[in-house]
Coordinates of C-alpha atoms and ligand atoms in Angstrom, one line a residue:
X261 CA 27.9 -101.0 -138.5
X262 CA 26.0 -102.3 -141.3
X263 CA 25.9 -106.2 -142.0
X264 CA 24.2 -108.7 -144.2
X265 CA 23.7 -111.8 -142.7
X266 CA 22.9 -115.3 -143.7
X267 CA 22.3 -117.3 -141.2
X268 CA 21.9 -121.2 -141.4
X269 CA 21.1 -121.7 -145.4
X270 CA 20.5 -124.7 -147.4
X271 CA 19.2 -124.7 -151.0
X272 CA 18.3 -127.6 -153.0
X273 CA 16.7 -127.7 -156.8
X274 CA 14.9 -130.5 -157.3
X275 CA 13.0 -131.3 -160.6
X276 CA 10.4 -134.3 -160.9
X277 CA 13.8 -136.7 -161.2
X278 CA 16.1 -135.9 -158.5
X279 CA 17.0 -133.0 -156.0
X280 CA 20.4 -131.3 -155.9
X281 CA 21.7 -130.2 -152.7
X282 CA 23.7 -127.0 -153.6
X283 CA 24.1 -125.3 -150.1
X284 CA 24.2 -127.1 -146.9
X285 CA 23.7 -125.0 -143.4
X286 CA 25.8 -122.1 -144.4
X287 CA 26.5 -118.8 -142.4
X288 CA 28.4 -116.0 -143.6
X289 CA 28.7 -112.3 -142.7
X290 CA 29.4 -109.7 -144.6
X291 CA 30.1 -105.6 -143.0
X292 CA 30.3 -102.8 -144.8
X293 CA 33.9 -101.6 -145.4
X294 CA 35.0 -105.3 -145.7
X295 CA 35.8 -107.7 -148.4
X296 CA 34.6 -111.3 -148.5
X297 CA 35.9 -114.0 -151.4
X298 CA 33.8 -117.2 -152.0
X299 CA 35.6 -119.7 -154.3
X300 CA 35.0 -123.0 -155.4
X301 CA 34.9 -125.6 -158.2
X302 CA 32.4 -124.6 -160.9
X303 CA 28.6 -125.4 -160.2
X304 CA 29.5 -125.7 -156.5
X305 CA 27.4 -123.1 -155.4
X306 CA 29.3 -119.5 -155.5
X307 CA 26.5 -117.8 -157.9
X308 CA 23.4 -119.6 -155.6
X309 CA 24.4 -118.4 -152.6
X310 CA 25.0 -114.5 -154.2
X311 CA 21.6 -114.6 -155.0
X312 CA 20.4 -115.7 -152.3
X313 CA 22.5 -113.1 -150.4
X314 CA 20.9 -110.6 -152.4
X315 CA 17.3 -111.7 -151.9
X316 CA 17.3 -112.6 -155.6
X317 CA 16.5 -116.6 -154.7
X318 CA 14.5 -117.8 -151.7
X319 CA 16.9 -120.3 -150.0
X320 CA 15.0 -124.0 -148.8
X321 CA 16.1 -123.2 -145.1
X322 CA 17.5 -120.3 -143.0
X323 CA 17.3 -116.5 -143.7
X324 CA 19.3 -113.4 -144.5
X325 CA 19.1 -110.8 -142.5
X326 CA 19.8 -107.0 -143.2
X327 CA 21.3 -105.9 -139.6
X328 CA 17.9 -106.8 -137.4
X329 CA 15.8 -107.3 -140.1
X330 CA 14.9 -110.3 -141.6
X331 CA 14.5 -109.6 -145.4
X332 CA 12.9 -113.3 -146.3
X333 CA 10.0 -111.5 -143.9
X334 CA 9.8 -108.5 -145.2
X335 CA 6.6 -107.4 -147.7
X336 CA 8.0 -108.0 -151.6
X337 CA 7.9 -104.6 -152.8
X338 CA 9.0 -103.1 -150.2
X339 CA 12.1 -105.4 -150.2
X340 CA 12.6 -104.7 -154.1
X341 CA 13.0 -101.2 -153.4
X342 CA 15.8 -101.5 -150.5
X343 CA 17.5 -104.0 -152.7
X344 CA 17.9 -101.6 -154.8
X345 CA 19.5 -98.8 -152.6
X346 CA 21.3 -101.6 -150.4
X347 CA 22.9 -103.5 -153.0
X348 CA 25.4 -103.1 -156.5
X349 CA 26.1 -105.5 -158.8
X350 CA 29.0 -106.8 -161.0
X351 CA 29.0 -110.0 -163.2
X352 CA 31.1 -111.6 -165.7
X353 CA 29.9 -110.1 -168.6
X354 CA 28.7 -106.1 -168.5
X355 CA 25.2 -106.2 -169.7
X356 CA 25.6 -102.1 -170.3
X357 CA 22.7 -101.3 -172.6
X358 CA 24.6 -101.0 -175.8
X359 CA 22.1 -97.9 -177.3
X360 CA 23.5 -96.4 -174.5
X361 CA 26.1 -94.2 -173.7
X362 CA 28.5 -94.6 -170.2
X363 CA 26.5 -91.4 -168.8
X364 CA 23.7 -92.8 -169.8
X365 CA 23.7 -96.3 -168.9
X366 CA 24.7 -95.2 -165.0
X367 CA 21.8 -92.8 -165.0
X368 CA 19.6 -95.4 -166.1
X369 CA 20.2 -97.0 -162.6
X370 CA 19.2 -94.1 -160.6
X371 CA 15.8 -94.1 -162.7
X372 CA 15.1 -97.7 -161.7
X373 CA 15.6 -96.3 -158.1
X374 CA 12.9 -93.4 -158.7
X375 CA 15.5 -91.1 -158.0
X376 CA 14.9 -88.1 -160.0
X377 CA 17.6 -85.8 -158.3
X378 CA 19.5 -85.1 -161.6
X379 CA 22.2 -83.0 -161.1
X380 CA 23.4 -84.6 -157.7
X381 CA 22.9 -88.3 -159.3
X382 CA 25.3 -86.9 -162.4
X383 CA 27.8 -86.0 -159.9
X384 CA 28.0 -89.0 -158.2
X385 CA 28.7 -91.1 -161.4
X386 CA 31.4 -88.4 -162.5
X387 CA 32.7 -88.8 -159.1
X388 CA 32.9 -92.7 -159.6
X389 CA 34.3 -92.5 -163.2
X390 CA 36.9 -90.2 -162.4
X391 CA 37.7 -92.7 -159.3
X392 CA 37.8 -95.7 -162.0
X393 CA 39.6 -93.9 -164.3
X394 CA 37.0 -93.4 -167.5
X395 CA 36.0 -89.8 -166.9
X396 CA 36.7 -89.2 -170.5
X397 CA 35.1 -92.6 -172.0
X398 CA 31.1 -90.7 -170.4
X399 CA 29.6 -90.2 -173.9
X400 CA 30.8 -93.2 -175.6
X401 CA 29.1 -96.3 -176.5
X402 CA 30.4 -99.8 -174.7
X403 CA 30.9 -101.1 -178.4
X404 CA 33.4 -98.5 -178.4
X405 CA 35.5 -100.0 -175.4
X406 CA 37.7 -102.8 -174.2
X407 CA 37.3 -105.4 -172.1
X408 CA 38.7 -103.9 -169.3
X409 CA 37.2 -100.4 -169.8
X410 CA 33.4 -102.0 -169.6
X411 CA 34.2 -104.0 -166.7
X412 CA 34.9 -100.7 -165.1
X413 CA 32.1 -99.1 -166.7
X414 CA 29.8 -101.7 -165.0
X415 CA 31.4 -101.1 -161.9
X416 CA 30.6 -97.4 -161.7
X417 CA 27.2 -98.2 -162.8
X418 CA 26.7 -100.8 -160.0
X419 CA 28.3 -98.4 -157.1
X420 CA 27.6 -94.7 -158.5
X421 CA 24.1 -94.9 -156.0
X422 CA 26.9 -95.7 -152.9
X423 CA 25.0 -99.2 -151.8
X424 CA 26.1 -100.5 -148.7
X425 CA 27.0 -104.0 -150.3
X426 CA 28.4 -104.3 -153.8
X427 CA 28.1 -108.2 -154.6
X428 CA 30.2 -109.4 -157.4
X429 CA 29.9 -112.5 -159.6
X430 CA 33.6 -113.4 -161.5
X431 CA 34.2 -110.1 -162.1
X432 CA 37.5 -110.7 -163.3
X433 CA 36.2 -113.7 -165.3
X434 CA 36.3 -112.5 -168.8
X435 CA 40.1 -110.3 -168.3
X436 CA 43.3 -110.9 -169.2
X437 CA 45.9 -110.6 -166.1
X438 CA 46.7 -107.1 -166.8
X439 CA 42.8 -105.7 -166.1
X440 CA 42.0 -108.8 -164.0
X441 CA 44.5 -106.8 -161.8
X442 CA 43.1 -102.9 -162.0
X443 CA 39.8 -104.3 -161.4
X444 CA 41.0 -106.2 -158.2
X445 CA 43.1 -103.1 -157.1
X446 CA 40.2 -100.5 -157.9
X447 CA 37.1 -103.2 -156.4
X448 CA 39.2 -103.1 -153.2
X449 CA 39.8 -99.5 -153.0
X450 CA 36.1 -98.6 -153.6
X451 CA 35.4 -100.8 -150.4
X452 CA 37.4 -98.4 -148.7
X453 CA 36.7 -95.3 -150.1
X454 CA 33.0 -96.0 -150.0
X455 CA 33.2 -98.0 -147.0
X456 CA 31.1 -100.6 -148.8
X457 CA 30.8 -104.3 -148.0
X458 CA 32.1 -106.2 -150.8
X459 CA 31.7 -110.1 -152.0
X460 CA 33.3 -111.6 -155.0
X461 CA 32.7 -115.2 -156.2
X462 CA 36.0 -115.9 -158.0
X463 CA 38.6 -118.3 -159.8
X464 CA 40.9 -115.7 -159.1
X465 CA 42.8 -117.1 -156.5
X466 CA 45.2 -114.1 -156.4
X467 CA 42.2 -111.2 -156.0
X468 CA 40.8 -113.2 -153.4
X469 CA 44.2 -113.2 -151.6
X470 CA 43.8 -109.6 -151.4
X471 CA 40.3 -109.7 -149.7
X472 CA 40.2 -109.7 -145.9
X473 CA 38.3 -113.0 -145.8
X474 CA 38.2 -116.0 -147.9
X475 CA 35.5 -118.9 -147.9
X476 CA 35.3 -122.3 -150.1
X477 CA 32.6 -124.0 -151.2
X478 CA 32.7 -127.7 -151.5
X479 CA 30.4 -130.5 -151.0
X480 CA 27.7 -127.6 -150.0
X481 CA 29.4 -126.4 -146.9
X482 CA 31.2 -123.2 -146.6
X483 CA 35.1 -123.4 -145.3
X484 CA 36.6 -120.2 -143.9
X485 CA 40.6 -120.4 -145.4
X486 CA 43.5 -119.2 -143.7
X487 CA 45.0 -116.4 -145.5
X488 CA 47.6 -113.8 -144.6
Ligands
ADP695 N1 17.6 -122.5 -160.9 C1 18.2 -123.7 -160.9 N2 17.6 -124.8 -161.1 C2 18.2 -126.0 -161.0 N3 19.5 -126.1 -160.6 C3 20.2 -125.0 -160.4 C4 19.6 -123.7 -160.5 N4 20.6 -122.8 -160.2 C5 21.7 -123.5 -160.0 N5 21.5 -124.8 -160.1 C6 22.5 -125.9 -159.8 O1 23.1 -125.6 -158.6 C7 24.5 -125.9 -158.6 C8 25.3 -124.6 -158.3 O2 25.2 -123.6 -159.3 P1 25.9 -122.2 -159.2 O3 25.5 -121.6 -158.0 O4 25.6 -121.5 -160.5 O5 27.4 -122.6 -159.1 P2 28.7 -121.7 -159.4 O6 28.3 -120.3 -159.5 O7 29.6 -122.0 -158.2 O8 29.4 -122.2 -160.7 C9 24.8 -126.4 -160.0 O9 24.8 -127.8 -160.0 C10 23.6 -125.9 -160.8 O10 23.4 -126.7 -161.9
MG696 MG1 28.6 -118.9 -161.0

């Protein structure tokens, strides 16, 4: 089974003035086919350690491994190019490319990858939009949508190339409760479906409820909470 590891992380920013200490010798694993929540006060950390996760900051101390493979070791080009096949990913706002259409913005993503197989990569984002429910939004513009409908949008974008990890960053941030809760119900369903590791920094105390393992940040340290 796949798994994305970070093992023994701290990260501090520190400026000519002082040094914040934002993660503190935190471990977390995350498998494919299950769901991780990370919550936590704002500025305690959530977004640091998703970026670090994803290879996108280099953490002070400790490393995240990709099941043997230590990806703070590996050559930066090549990592660039896994990251892109190993990982999705959802934040608060969209950021779909607004001269685009749905169709268009997904296929984008495969581009980015280098993957030029057209007619198989079209299939897969039909597949996706069908599963999220906006088959029949492909040719229109985001400006044309709601809320709710881009969120989804952005989902199939980030998961139409089936990574192994789809790391999301208050998804649910920007909903009302109504599409807060199809985007909880369909994230969680995609994990399944696509047996994908998934890990959602949230406010939404509720959609983290629903995820099989829920963590807390606070004073830099990571607390595992009991949940049913
Ligand atoms: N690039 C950076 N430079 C300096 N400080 C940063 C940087 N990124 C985050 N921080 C600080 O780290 C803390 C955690 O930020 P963040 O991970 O964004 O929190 P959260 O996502 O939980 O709201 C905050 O105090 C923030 O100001
Ligand atoms: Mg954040």
């Amino acid at each position: 089974m796949s798994s994305l590891l970070a093992k023994n992380i701290s990260m501090s920013f520190s400026n000519s003035q002082h040094s914040v200490n934002v993660l503190d010798n935190v471990s977390l694993e995350l498998i494919e086919g299950r769901s991780i929540g990370i919550i936590g006060s704002s500025g305690c950390g959530k977004t640091t350690l998703l970026q670090i996760l994803a290879g996108l900051e280099t953490p002070t101390a400790g490393s995240v491994y990709h099941d043997d493979l230590n990806l703070s070791e590996r050559n930066k080009a090549k990592f660039n190019q896994l990251r892109s096949s190993l990982f999705g990913f959802v934040y608060q706002f969209h950021y779909l490319l607004e001269d685009l259409t749905l169709l268009e913005n997904c296929e984008l993503s495969f581009q980015i990858m280098g993957s030029k197989n057209h007619e198989a990569n079209r299939k897969s984002i039909f597949l996706i939009f069908e599963e999220l429910g906006i088959g029949h939004l492909k040719d229109s513009y985001p400006f044309m949508l709601s809320g709710g409908e881009r969120q989804r949008a952005a989902i199939a974008r980030a998961v139409a190339h089936k990574p192994t990890f789809l790391l999301m960053d208050e998804p649910t941030g920007n909903l009302d409760a109504d599409n807060a809760a199809i985007i909880q119900e369909l994230t969680i369903n995609l994990s399944k479906k696509f047996n994908m590791g998934i890990l959602v920094a949230t406010h939404d105390l509720e959609y983290a409820s629903k995820l099989d393992e829920v963590y807390r940040i606070e004073n830099s340290k990571l607390q595992k909470i009991d949940h049913e």
